[in-house]
Coordinates of N, CA and C in Angstrom, one line a residue:
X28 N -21.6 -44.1 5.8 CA -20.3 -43.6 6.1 C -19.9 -42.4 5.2
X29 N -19.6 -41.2 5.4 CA -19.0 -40.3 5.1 C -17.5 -40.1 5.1
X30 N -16.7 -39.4 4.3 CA -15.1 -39.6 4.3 C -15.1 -38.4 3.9
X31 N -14.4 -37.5 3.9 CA -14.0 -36.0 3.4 C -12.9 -36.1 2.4
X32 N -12.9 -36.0 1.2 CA -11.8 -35.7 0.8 C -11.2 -34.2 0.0
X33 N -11.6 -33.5 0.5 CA -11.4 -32.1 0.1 C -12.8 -30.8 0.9
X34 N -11.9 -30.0 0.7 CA -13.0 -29.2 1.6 C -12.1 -27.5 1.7
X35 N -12.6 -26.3 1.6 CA -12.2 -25.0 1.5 C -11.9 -25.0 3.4
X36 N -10.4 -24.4 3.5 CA -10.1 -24.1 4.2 C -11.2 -23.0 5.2
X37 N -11.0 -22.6 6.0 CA -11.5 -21.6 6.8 C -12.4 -20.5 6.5
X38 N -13.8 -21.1 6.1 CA -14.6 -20.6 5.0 C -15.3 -19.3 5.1
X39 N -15.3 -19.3 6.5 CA -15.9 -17.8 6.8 C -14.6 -16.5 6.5
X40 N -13.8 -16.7 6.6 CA -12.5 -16.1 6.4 C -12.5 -16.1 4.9
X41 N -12.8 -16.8 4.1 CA -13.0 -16.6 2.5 C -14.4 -16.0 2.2
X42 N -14.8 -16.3 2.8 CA -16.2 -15.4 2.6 C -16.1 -14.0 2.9
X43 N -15.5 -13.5 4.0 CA -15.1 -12.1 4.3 C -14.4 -11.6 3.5
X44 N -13.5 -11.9 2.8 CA -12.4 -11.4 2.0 C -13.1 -11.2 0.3
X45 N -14.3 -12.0 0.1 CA -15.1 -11.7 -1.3 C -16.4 -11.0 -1.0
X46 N -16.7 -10.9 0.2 CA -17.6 -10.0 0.2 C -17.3 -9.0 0.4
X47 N -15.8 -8.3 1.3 CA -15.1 -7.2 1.5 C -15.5 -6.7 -0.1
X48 N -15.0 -7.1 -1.3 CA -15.1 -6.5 -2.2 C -16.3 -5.5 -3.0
X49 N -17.4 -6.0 -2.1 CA -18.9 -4.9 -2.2 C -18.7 -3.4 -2.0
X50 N -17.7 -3.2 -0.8 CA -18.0 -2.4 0.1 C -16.7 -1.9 0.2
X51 N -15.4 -2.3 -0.5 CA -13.7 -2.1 -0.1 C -13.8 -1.8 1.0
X52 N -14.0 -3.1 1.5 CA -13.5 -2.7 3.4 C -12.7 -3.5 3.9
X53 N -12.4 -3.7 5.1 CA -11.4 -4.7 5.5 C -11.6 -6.2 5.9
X54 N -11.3 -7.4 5.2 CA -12.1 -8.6 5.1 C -11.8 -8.8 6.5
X55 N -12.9 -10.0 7.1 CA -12.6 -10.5 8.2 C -13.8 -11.8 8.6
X56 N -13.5 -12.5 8.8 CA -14.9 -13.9 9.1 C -15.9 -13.0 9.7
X57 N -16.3 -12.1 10.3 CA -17.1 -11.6 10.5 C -17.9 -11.3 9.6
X58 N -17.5 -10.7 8.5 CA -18.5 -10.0 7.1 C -19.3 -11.6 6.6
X59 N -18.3 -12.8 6.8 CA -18.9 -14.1 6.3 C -20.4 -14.1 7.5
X60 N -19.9 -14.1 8.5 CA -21.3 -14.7 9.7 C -22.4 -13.8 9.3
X61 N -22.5 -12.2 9.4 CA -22.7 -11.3 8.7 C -23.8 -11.8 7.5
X62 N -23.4 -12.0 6.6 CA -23.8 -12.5 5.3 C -24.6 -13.7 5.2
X63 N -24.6 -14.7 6.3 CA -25.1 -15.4 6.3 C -26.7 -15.0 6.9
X64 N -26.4 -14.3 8.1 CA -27.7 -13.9 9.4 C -28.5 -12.8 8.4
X65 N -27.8 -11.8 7.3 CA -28.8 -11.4 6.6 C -28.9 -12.3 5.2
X66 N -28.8 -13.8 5.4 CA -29.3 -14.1 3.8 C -28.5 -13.9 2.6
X67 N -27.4 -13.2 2.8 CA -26.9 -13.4 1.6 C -26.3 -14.6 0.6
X68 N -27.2 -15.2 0.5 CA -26.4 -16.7 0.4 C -25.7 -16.9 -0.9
X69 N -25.3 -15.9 -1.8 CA -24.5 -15.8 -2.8 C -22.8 -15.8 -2.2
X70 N -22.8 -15.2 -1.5 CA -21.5 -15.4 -0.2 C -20.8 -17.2 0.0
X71 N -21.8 -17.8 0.3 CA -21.9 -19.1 0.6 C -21.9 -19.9 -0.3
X72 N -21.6 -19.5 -1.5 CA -21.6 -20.6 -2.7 C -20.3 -20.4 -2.7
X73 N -19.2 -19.8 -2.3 CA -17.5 -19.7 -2.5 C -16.8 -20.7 -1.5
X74 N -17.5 -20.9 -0.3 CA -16.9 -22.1 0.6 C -17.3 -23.5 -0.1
X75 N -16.7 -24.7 -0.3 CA -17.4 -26.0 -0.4 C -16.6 -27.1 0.0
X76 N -17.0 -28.0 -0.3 CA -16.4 -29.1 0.3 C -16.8 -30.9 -0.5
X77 N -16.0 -31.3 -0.3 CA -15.7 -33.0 -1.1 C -15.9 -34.2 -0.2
X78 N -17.1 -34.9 -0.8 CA -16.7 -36.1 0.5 C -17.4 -37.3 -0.2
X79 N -17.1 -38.7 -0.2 CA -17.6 -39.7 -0.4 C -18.4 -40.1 0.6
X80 N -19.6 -40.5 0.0 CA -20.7 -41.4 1.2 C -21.0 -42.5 0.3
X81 N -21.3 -43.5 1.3 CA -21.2 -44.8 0.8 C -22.5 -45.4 2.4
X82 N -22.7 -46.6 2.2 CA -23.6 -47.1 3.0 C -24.7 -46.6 2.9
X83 N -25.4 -45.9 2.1 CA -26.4 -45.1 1.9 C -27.0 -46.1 0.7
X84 N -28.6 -46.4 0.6 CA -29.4 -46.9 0.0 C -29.8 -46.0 -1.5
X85 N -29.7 -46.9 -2.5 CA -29.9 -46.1 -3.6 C -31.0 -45.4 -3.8
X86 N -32.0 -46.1 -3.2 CA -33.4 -44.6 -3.0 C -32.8 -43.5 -2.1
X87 N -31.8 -43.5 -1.2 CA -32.0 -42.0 -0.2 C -30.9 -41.7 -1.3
X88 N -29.9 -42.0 -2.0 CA -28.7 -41.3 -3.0 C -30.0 -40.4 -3.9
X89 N -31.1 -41.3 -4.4 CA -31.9 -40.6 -5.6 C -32.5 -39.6 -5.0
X90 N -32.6 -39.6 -3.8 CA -33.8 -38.2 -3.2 C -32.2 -37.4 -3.5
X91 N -31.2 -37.5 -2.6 CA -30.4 -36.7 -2.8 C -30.1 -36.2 -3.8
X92 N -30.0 -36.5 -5.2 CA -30.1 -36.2 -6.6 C -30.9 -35.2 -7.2
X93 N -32.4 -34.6 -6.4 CA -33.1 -34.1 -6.2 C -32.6 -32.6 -5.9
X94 N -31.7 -32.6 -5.3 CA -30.9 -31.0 -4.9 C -29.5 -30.7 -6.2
X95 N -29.9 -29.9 -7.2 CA -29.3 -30.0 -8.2 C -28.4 -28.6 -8.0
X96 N -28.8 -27.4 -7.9 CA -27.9 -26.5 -7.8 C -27.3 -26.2 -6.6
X97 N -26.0 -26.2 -6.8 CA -24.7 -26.4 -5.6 C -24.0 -27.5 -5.8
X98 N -24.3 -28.4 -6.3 CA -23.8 -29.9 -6.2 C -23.1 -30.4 -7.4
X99 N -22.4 -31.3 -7.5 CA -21.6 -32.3 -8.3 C -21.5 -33.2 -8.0
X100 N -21.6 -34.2 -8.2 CA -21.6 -36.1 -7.9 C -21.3 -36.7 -9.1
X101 N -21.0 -37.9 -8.5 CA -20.5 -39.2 -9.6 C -20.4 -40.3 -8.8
X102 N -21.1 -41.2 -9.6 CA -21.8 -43.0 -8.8 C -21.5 -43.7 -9.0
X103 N -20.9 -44.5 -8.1 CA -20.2 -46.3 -8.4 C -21.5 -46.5 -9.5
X104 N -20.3 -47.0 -10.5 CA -21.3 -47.8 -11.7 C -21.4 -48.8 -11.6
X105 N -22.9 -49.5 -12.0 CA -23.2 -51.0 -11.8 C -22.9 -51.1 -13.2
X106 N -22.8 -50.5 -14.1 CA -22.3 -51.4 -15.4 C -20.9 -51.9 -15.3
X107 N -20.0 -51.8 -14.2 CA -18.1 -51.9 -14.0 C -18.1 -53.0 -12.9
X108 N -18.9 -52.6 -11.9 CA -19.0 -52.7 -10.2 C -19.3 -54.1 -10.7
X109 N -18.9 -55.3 -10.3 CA -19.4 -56.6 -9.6 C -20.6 -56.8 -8.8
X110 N -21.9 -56.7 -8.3 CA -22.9 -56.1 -7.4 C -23.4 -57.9 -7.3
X111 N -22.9 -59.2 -7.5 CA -23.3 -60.3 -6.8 C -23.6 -60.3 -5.1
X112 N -23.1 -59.4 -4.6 CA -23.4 -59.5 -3.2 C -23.1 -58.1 -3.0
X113 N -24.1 -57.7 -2.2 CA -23.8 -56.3 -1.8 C -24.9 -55.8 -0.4
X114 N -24.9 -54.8 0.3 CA -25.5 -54.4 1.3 C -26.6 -53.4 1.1
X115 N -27.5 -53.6 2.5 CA -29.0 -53.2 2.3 C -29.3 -52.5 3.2
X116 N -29.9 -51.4 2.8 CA -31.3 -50.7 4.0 C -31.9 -51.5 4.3
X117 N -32.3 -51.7 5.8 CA -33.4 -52.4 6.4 C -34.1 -51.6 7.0
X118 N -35.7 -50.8 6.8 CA -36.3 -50.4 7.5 C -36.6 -50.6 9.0
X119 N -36.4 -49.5 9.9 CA -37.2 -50.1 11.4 C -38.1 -50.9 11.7
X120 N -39.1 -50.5 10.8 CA -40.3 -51.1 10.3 C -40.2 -52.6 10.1
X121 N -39.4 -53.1 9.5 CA -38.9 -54.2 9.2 C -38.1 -54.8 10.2
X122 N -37.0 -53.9 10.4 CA -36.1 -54.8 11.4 C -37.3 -54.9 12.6
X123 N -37.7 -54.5 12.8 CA -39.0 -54.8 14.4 C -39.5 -55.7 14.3
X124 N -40.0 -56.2 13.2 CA -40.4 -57.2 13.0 C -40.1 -58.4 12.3
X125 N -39.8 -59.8 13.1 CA -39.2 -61.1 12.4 C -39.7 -61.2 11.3
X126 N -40.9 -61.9 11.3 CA -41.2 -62.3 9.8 C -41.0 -61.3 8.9
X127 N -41.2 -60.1 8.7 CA -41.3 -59.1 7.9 C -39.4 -59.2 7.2
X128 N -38.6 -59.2 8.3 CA -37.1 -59.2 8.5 C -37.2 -60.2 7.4
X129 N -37.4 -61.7 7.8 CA -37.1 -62.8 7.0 C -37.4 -62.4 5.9
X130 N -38.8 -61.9 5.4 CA -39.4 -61.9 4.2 C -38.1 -60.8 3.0
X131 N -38.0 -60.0 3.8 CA -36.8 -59.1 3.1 C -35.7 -59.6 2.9
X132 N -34.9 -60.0 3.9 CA -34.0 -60.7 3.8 C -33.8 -61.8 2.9
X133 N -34.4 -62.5 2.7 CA -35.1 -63.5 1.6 C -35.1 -63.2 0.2
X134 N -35.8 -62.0 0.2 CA -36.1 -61.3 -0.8 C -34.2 -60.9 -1.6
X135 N -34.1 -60.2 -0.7 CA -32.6 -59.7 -1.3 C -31.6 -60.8 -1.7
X136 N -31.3 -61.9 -1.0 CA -30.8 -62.9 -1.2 C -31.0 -63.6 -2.3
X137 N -32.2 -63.4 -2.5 CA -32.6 -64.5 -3.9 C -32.3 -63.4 -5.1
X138 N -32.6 -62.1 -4.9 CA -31.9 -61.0 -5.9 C -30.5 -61.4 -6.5
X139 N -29.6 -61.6 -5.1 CA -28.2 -61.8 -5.3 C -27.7 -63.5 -5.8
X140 N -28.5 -63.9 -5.6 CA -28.4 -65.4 -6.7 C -28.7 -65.2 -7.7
X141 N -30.0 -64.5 -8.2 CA -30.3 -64.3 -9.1 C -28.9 -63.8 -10.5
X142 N -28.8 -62.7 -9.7 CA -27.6 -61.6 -10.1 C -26.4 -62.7 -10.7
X143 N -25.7 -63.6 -9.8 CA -24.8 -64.7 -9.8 C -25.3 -65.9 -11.0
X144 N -26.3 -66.2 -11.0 CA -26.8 -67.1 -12.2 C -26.5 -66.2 -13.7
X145 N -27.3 -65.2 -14.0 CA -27.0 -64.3 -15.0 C -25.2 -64.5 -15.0
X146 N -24.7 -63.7 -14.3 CA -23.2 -63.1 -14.7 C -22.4 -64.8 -15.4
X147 N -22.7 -65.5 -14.4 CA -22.6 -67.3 -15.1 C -22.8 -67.8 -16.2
X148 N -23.8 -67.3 -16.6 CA -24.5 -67.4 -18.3 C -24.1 -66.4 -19.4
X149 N -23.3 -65.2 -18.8 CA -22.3 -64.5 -19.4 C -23.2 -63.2 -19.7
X150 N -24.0 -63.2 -18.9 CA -24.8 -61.8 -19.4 C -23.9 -60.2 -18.6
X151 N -23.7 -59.4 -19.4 CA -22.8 -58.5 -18.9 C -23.8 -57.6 -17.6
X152 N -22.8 -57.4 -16.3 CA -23.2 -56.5 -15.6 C -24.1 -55.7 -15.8
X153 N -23.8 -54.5 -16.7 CA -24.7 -53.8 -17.1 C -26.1 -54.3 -17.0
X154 N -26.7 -55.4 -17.6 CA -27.7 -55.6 -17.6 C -27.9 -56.6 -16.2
X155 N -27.2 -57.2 -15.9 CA -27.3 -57.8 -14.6 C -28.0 -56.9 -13.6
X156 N -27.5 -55.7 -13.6 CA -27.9 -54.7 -12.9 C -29.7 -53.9 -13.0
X157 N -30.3 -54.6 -13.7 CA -31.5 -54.2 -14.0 C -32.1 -55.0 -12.3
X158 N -31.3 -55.8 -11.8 CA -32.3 -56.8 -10.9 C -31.9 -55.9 -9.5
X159 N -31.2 -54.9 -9.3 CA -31.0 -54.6 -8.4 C -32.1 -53.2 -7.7
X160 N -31.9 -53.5 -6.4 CA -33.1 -52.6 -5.6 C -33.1 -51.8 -5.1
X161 N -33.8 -50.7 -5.4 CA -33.4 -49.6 -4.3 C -32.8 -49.6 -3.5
X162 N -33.1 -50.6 -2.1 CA -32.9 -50.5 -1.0 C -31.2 -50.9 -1.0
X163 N -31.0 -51.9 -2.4 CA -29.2 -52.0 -1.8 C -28.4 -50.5 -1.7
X164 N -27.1 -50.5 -1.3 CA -26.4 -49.5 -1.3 C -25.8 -49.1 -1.9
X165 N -25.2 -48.0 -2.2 CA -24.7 -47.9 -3.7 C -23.2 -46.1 -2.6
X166 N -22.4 -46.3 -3.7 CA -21.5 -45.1 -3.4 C -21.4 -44.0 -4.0
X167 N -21.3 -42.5 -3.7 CA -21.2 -41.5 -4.4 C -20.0 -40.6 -4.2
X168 N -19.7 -39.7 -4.6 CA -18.7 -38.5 -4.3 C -19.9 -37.3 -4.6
X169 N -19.7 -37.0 -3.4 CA -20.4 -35.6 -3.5 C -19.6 -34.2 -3.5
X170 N -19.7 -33.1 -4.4 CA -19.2 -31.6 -4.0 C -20.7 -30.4 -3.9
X171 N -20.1 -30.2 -2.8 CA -21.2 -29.2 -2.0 C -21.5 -27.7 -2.0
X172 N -21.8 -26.6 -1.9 CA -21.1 -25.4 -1.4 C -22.2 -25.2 0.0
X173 N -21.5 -24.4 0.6 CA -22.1 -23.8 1.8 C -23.8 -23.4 1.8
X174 N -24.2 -22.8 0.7 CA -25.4 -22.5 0.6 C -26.2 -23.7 0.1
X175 N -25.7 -24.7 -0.7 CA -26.6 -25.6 -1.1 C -26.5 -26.9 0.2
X176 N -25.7 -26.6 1.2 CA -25.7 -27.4 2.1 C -26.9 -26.8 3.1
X177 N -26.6 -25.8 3.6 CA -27.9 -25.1 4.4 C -29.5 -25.2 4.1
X178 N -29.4 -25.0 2.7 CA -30.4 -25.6 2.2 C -31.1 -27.1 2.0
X179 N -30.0 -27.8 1.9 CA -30.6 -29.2 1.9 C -31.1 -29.4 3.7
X180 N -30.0 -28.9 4.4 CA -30.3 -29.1 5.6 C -32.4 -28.5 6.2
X181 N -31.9 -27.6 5.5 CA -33.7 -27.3 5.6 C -34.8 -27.8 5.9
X182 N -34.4 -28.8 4.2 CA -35.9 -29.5 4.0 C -35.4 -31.2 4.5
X183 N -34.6 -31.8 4.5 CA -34.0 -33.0 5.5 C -33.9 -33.1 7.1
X184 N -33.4 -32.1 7.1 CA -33.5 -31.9 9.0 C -35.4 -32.2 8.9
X185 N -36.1 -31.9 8.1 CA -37.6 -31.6 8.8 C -37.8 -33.4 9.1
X186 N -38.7 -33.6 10.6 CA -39.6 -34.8 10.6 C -40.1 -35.7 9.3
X187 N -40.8 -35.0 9.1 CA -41.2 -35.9 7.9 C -40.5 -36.4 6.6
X188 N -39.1 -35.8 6.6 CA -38.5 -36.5 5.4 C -37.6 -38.0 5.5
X189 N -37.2 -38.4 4.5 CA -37.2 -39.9 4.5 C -36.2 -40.3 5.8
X190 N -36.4 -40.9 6.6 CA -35.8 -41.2 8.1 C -34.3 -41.8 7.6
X191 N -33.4 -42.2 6.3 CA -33.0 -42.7 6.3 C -31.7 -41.2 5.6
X192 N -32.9 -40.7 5.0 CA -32.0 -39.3 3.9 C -31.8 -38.2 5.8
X193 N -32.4 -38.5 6.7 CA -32.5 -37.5 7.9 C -30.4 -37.8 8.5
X194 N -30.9 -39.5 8.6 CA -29.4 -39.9 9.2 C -28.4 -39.8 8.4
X195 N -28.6 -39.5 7.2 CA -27.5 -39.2 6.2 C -27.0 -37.5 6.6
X196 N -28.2 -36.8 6.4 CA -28.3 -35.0 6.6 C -27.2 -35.2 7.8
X197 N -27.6 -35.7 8.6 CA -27.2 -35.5 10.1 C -25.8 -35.9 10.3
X198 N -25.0 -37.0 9.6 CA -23.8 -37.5 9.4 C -23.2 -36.6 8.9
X199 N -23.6 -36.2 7.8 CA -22.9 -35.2 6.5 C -22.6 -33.7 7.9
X200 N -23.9 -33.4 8.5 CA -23.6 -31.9 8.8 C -22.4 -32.2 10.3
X201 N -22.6 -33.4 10.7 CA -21.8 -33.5 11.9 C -19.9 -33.9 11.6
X202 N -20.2 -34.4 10.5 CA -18.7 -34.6 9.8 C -18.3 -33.0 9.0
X203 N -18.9 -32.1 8.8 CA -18.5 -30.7 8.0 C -18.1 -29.8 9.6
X204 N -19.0 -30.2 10.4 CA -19.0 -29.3 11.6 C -17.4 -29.2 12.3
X205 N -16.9 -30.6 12.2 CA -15.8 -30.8 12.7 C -14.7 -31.0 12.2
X206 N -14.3 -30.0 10.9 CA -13.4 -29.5 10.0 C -12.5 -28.8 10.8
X207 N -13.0 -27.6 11.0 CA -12.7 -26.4 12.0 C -13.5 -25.5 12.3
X208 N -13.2 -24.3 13.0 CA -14.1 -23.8 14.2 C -14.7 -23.1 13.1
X209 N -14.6 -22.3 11.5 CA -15.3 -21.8 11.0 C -16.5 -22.4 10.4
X210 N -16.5 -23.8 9.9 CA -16.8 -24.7 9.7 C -18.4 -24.8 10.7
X211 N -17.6 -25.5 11.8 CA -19.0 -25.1 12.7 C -19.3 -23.9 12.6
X212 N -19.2 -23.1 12.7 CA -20.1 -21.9 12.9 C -21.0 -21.8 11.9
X213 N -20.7 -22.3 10.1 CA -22.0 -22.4 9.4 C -22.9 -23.1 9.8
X214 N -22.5 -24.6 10.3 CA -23.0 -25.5 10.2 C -24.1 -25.2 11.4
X215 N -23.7 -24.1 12.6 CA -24.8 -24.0 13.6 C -25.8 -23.6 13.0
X216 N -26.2 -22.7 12.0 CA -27.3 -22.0 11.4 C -28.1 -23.1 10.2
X217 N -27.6 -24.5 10.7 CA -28.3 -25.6 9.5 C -29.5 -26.6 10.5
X218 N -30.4 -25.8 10.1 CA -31.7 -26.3 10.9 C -33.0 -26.6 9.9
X219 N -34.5 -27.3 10.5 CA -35.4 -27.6 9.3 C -35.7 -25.7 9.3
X220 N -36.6 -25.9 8.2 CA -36.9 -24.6 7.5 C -38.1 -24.4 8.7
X221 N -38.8 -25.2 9.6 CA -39.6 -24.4 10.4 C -38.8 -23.6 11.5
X222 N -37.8 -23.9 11.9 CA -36.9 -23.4 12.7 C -36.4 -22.4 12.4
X223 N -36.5 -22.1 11.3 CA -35.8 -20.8 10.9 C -37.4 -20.0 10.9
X224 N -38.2 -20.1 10.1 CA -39.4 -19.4 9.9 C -40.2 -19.2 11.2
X225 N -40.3 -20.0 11.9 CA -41.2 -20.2 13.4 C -42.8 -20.9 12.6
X226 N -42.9 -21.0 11.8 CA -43.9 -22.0 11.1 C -43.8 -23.0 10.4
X227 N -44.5 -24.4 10.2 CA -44.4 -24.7 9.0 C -45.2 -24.3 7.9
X228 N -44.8 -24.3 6.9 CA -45.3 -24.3 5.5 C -45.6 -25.0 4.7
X229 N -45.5 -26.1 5.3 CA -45.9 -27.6 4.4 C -47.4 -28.0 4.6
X230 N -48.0 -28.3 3.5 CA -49.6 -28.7 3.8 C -49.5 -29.5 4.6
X231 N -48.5 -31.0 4.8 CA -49.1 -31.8 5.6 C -47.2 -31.3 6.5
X232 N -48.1 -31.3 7.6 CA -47.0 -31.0 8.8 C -46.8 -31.9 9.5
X233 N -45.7 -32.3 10.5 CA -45.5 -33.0 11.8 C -46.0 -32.7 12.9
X234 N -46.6 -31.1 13.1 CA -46.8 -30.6 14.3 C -46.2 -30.1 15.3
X235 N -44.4 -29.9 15.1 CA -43.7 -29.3 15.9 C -44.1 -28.0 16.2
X236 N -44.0 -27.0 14.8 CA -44.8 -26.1 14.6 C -46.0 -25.5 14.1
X237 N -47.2 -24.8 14.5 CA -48.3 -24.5 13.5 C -47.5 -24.9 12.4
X238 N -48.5 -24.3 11.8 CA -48.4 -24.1 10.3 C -48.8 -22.6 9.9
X239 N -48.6 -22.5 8.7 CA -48.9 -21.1 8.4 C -50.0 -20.0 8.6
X240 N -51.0 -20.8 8.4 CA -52.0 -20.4 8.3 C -52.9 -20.0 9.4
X241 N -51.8 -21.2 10.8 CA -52.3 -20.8 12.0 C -52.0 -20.0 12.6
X242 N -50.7 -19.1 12.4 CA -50.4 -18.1 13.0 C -51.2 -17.0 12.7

């Protein structure tokens, strides 16, 4: 789940009016679209935006951690947080399959007793929290800018990245999209990086596109 709680008004309109200043000309969202189609992605670090996501698995938060310039975050702490019961990523992979399902399900459950016996014996959170797993979910506040969004969208939109960080990309870009009409109009130009290039670049590919070396 994604929530917005702050975000730059009408961003291509603020982008025109600071890049007007290159050139002393007359600002206008145009100079923003402009600036984007040739790349200037220094433009696009002036728009950003605020939003909490939550229901997201603490391995796909840590890939997202991964994209460091543009960004600002701060994480529900398990040293404060109560985390005796809490919610889980369940792989496709898994949910397809019963036993596999049980086996997991199982698995987390006995985590969360586990967790419950400790805090009973008075052992503080903090360390309680050593037993917790990737796959539970954890919450973040994220701040974004325009350019470090495009960019994440890049390499997340592509096939092969984590199926779970793809449904997050795809939440995030469809909840920014529908801010207002400036808004979308970045968000149309947020595609995998083969889409933009007409190749991939990656040693190991999906195959939508050659690859580089085939062109």
């Amino acid at each position: 789940m994604i929530k917005v709680i702050d975000y730059t008004k009408n961003p291509l309109t603020l982008m025109g009016k600071v890049a007007a200043k290159c050139w002393d000309s007359n600002p206008s969202p145009q100079i923003g679209i402009d600036c984007i189609e040739s790349n200037h992605g220094r433009i696009l670090e002036y728009p950003d935006i605020t939003v909490e996501i939550s229901d997201y698995s603490a391995r796909c938060i840590r890939e997202l951690y991964t994209h460091i310039i543009g960004t600002s975050r701060i994480q529900q702490s398990t040293r404060y947080v109560n985390m005796n019961s809490f919610d889980y990523y369940v792989p496709d992979s898994i949910t397809n399959d019963k036993q596999a399902k049980a086996t997991y399900d199982k698995c987390m459950v006995n985590i969360m007793k586990s967790y419950s016996i400790l805090r009973e014996l008075g052992i503080p959170k903090e360390d309680c929290a050593n037993l917790l797993p990737l796959g539970s979910n954890t919450k973040i506040v994220l701040k974004i800018n325009g350019r470090a969004i495009l960019h994440m969208a890049e390499l997340r939109l592509c096939n092969r990245a984590l199926k779970e960080y793809r449904e997050l990309m795809n939440e995030l870009l469809n909840t920014i999209s529908n801010l207002d009409d400036e808004w979308t109009k970045i968000i149309s130009y947020a595609k995998p990086k083969c889409e933009i290039l007409g190749y991939c670049n990656e040693k190991k590919s999906c195959g939508k596109y050659p690859q580089k070396e085939e062109n």
